[in-house]
Short mmCIF file of C-alpha atoms in Angstrom, two decimals:
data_model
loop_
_atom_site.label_atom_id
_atom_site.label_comp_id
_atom_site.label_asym_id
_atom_site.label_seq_id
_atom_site.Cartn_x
_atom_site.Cartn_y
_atom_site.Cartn_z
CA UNK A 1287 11.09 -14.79 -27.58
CA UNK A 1288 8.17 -16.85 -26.64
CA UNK A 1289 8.52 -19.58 -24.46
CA UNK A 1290 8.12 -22.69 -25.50
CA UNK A 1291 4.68 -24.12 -25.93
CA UNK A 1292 3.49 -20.69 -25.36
CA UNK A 1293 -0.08 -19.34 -27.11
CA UNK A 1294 1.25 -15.90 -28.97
CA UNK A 1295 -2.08 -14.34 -28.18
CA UNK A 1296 -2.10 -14.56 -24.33
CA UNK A 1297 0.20 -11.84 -22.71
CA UNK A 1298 2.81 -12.99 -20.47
CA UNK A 1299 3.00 -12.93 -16.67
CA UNK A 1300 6.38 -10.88 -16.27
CA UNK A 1301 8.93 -11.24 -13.24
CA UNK A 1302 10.74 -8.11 -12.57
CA UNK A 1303 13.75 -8.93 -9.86
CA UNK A 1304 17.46 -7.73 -8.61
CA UNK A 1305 19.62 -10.59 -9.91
CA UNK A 1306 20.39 -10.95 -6.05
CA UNK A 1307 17.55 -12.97 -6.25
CA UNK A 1308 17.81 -15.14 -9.61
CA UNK A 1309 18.02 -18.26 -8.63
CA UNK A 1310 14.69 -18.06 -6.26
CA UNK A 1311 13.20 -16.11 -9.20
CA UNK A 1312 13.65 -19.37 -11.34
CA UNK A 1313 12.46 -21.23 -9.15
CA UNK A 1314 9.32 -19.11 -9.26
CA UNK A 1315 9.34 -18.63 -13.30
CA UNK A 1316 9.46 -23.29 -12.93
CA UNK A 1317 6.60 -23.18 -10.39
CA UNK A 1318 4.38 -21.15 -12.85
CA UNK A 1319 5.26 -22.60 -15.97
CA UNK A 1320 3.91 -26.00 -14.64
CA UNK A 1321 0.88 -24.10 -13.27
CA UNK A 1322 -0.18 -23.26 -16.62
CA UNK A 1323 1.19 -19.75 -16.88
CA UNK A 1324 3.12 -17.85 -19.57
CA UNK A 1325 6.47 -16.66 -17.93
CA UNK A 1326 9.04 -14.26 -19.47
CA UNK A 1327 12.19 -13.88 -17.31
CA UNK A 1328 15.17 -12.06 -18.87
CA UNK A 1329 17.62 -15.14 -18.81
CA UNK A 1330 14.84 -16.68 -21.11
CA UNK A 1331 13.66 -13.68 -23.36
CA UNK A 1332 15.62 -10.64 -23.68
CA UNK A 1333 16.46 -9.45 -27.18
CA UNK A 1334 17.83 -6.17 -28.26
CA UNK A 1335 19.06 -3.36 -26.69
CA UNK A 1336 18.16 -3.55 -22.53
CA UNK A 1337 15.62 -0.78 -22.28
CA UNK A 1338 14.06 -1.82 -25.63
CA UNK A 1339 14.17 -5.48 -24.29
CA UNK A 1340 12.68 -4.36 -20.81
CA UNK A 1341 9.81 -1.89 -22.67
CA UNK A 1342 8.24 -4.84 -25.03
CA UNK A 1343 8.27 -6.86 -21.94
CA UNK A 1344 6.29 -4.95 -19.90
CA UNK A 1345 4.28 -3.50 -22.90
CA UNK A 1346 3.56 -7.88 -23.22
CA UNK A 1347 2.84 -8.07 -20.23
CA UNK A 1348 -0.64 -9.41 -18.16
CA UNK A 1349 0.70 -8.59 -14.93
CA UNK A 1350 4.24 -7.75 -13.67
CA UNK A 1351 5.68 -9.46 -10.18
CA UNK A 1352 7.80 -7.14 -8.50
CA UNK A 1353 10.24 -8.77 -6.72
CA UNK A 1354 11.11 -6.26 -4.38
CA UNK A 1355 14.56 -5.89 -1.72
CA UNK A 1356 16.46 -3.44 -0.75
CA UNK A 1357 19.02 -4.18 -4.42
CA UNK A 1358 15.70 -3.70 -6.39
CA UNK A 1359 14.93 -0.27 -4.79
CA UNK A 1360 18.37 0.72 -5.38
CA UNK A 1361 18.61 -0.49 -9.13
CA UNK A 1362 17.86 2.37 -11.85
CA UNK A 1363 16.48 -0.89 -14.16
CA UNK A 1364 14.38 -2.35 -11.84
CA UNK A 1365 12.69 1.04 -11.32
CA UNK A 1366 12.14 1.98 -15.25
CA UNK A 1367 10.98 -1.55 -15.23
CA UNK A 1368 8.02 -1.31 -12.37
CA UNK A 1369 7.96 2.23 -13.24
CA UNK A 1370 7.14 1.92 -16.80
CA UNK A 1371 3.96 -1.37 -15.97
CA UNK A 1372 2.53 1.56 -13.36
CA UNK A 1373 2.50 4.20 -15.85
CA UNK A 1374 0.84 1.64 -18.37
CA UNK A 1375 -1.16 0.94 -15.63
CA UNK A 1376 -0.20 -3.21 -16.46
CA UNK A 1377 -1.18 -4.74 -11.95
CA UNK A 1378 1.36 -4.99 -10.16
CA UNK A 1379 2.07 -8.19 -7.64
CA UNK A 1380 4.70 -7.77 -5.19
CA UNK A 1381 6.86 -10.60 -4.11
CA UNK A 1382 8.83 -9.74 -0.80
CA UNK A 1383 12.33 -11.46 -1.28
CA UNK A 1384 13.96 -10.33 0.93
CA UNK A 1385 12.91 -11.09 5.03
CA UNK A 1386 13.61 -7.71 7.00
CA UNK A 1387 13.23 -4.89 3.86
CA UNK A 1388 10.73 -2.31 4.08
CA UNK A 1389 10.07 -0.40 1.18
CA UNK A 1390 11.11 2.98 1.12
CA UNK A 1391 11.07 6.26 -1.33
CA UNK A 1392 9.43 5.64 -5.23
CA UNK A 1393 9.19 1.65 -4.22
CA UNK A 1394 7.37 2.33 -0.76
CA UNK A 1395 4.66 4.53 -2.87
CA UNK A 1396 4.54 2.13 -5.75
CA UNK A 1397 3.32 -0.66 -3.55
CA UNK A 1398 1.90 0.67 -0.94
CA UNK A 1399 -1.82 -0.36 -1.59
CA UNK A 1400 -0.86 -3.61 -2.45
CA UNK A 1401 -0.58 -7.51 -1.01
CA UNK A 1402 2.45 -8.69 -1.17
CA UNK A 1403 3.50 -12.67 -0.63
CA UNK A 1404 6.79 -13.79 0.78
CA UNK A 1405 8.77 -16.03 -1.87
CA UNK A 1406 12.52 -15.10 0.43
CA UNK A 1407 12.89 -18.72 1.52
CA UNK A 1408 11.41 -21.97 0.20
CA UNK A 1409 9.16 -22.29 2.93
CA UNK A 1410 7.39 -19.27 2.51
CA UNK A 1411 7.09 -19.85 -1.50
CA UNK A 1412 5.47 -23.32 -0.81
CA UNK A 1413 3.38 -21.67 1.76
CA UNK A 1414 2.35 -18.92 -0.51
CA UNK A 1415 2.42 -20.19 -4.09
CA UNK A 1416 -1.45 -21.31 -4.04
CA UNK A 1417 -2.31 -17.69 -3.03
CA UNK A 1418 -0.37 -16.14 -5.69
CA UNK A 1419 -1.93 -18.21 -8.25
CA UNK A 1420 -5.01 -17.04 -7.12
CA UNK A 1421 -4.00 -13.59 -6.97
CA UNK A 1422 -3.03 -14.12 -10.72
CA UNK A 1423 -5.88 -15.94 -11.55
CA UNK A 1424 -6.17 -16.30 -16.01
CA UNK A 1425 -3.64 -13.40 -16.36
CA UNK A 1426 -0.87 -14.75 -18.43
CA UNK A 1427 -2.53 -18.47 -18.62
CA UNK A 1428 -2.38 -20.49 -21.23
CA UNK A 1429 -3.08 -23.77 -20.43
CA UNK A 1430 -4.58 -25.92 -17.32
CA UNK A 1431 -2.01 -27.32 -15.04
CA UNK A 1432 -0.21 -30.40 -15.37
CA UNK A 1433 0.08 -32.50 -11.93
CA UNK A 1434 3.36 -34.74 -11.81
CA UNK A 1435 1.40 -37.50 -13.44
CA UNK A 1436 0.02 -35.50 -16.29
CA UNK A 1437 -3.39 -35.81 -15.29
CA UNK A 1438 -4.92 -32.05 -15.92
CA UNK A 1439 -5.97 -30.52 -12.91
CA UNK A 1440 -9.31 -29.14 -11.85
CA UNK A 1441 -8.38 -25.50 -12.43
CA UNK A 1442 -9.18 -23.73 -16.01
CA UNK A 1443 -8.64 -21.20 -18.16
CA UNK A 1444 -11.08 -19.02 -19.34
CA UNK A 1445 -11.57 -20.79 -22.54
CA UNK A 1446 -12.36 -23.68 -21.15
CA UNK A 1447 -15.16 -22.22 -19.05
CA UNK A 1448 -18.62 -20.84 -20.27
CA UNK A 1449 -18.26 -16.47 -19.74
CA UNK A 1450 -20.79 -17.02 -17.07
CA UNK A 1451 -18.87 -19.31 -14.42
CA UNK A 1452 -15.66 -17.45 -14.71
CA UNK A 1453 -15.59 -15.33 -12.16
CA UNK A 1454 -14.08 -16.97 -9.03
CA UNK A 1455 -15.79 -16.05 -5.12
CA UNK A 1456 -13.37 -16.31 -2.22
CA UNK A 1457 -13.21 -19.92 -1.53
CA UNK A 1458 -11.61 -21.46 1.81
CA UNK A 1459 -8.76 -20.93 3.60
CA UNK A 1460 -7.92 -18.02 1.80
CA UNK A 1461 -5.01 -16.30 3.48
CA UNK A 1462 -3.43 -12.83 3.96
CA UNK A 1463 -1.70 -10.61 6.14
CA UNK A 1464 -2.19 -6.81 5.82
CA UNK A 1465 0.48 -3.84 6.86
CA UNK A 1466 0.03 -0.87 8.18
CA UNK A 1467 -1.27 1.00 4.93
CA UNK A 1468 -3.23 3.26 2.79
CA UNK A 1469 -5.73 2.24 0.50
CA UNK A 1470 -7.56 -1.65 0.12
CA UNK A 1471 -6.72 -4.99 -1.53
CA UNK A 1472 -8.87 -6.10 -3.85
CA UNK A 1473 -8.04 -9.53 -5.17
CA UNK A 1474 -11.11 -10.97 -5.28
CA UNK A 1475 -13.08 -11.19 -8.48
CA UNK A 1476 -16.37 -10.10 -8.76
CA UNK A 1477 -18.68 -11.26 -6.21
CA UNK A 1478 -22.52 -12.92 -6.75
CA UNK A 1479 -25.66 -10.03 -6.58
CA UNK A 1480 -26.42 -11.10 -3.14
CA UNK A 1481 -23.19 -13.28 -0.70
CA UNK A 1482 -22.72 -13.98 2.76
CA UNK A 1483 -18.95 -14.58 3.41
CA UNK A 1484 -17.19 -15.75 6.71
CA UNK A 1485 -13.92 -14.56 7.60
CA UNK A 1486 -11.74 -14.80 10.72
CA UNK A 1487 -9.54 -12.01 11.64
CA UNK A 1488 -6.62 -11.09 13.80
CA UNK A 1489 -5.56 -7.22 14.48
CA UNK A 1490 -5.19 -4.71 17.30
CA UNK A 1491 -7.77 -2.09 15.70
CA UNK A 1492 -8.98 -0.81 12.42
CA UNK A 1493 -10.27 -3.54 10.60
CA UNK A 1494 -11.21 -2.19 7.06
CA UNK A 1495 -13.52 -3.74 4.47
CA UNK A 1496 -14.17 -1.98 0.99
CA UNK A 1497 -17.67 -3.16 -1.13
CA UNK A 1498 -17.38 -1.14 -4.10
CA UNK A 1499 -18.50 -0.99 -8.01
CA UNK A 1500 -15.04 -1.45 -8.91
CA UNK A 1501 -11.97 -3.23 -8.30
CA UNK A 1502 -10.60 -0.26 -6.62
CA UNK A 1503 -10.67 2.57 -4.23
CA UNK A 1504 -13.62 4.96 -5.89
CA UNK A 1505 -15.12 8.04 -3.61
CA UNK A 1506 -18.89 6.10 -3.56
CA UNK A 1507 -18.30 3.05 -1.89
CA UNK A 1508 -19.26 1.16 1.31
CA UNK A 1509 -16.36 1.63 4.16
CA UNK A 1510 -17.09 -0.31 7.48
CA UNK A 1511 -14.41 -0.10 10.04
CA UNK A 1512 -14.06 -2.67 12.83
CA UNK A 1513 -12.44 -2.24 15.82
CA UNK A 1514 -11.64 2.07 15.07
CA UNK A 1515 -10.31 4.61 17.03
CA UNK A 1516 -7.79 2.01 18.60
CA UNK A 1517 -10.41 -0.45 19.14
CA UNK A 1518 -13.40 1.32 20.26
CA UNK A 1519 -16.13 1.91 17.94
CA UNK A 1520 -17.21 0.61 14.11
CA UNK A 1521 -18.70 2.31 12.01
CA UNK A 1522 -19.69 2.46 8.33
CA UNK A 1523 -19.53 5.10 5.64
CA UNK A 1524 -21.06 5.17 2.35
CA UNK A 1525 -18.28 7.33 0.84
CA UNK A 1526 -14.52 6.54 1.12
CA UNK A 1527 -13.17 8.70 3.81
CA UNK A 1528 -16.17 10.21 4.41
CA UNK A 1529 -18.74 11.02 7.01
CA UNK A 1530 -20.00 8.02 9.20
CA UNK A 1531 -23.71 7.56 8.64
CA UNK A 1532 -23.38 4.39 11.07
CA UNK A 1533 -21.76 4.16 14.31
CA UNK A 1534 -21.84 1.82 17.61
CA UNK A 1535 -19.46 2.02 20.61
CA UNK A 1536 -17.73 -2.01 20.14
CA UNK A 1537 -14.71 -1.94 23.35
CA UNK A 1538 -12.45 -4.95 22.78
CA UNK A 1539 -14.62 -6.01 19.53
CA UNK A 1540 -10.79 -6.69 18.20
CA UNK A 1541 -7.82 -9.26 19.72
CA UNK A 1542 -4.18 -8.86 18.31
CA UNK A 1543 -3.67 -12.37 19.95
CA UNK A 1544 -6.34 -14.88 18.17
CA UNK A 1545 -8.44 -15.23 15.57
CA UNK A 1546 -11.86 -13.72 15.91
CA UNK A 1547 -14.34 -15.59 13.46
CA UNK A 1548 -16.86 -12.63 11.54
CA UNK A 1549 -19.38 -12.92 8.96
CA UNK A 1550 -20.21 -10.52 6.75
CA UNK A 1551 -23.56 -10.28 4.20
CA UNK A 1552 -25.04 -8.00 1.79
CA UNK A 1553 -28.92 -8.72 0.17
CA UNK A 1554 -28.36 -6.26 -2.30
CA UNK A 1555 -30.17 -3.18 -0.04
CA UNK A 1556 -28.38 -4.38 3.68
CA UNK A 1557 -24.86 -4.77 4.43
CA UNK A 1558 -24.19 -6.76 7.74
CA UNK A 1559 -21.73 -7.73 9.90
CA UNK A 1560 -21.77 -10.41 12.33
CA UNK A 1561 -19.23 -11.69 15.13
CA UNK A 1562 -19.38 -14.80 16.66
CA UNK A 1563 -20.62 -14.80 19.88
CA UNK A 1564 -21.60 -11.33 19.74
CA UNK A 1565 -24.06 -10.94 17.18
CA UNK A 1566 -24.59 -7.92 14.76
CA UNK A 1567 -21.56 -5.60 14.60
CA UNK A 1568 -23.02 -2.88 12.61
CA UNK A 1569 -25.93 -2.94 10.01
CA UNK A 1570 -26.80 -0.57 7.39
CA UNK A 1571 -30.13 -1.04 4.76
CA UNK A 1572 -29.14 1.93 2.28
CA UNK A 1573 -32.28 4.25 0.74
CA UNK A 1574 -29.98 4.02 -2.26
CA UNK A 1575 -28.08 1.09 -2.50
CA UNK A 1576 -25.17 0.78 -4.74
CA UNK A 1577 -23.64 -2.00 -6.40
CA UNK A 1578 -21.40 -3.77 -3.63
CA UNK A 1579 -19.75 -6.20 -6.51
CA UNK A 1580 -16.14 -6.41 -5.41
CA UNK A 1581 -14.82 -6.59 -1.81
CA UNK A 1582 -11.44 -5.31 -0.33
CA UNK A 1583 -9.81 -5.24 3.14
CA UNK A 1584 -7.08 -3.91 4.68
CA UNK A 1585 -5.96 -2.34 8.01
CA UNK A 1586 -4.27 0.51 9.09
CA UNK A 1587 -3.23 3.28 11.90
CA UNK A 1588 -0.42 1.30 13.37
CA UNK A 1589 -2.16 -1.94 13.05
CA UNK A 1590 -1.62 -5.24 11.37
CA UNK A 1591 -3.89 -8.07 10.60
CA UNK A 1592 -3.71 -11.45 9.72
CA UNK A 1593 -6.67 -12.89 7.58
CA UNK A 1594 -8.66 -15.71 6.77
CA UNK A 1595 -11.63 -16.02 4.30
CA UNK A 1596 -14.22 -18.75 3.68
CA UNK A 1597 -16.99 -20.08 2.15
CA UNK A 1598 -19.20 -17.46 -0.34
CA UNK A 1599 -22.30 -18.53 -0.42
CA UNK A 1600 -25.73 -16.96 -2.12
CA UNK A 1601 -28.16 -15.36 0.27
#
């Protein structure tokens, strides 16, 4: 069942949740719908049997938010659900909704390369609404949003844009946190041929930022690690998890207790990073160079980081 006012060509953006958590999840399903968004919730749109109901939905699906607590881990639905959009290999945005859960067991390894944001509380969804709709982006859009007014604001969908302004750069105030994990977050869309981007960080150690191809972790890819070997040295490696071909002693170049503002720029041959008041971090011109058209971060080894990116601008 489409929802109403719905285009029947545009896949839906799906919200997979614990029914511990309904009436936040409607609240979400509201939030999007007046955003623009196509939203199937099973309250709205389930027909047929359950699992047949659950498989077209996530076989309609643009993306599926996994609304993950401890009750979703535990529920055999919820799992075919998220199980089924991995193995289809539909993205996958967690929502945490629930404060102190960690995800353990098949849930723990299904998101564990992944950005969550916090919709537990009201707070936290106002706070982090505007990031998932960025993290979302056209998937499951069907129309521009309405303000309260019902003037149309300045966001678009695709087909309202020419194919060569689509793609969105990292604009300000862009906020994250990252968790101690494996593998990088890549919710930025593709980035200009040459970019210098400014960023300001917060972590103990082991600052990570991807440039790759792809929107993924791929073996040939730029790795530069601030702040590694519990903030002591950065380096840069042109494989993932590979040798270092780049590597200067940086004591302290990290500070779990403020923001540290960095600046990081490729020319399409030289990848550079910058710190304020310090001056070049690490710098690499590659014999080689490969495409550096998508950017991820994340942190890891014990360490957390909160982040903050700005203004992409051509070189």
């Amino acid at each position: 069942m489409a929802d109403a006012g719905s285009n029947e060509d545009v896949k839906h953006v799906m919200i997979s949740y614990n029914w511990e958590c309904q009436e936040q999840m409607i609240k979400v399903k509201n939030k999007l719908k007046q955003a623009g968004y196509k939203v199937w919730m099973d309250i709205d749109s389930l027909e047929g049997s359950l699992l047949e109901g659950m498989g077209k939905a996530v076989e309609g699906s643009a993306v599926v938010l996994v609304c993950f607590s401890k009750a979703y881990q535990a529920s055999t639905n919820c799992r075919t659900e998220a199980e089924y959009a991995y193995n289809l290999k539909v993205p996958i945005i967690p929502l945490k909704v629930e404060s102190d859960f960690k995800a353990t067991g098949w849930l723990g390894a299904l998101l564990a390369s992944k950005l969550y944001y916090r919709m537990d509380t009201d707070d936290q969804m106002e706070r982090n609404f505007p990031a998932l709709l960025r993290a979302l982006g056209t998937k499951g859009r069907v129309q521009s949003s309405t303000s309260s007014n019902g003037t149309k604001s300045q966001e678009v969908t695709a087909k309202e844009t020419s194919s060569n302004v689509t793609e969105k750069a990292p604009a300000n105030g862009q906020k994250f946190h990252t968790s101690n994990q494996k593998g990088y977050n890549w919710c930025f869309d593709r980035l200009p041929k040459t970019f210098k981007i400014r960023f300001k960080m917060k972590a103990k150690h082991d600052l990570h930022i991807g440039l790759s191809p792809e929107n993924r972790d791929i073996t040939d890819m730029y790795e530069i690690c601030i702040g590694g070997e519990k903030n002591k040295i950065t380096f840069l490696r042109r494989q993932l998890k590979a040798a270092r071909i780049v590597s200067k002693e940086t004591p302290n170049i990290l500070d779990p207790s403020k923001f540290l503002n960095f600046t990081l720029e490729w020319d399409g041959r030289t990848v550079r990073v910058s710190k304020e008041g310090f001056g070049a971090v690490i710098e690499y011109t590659d014999p080689s160079p490969m495409n550096a058209a998508y950017l991820g971060f994340t942190t890891g080894w014990g360490s957390e980081g909160d982040w903050e990116f700005f203004d992409l601008k051509p070189r």
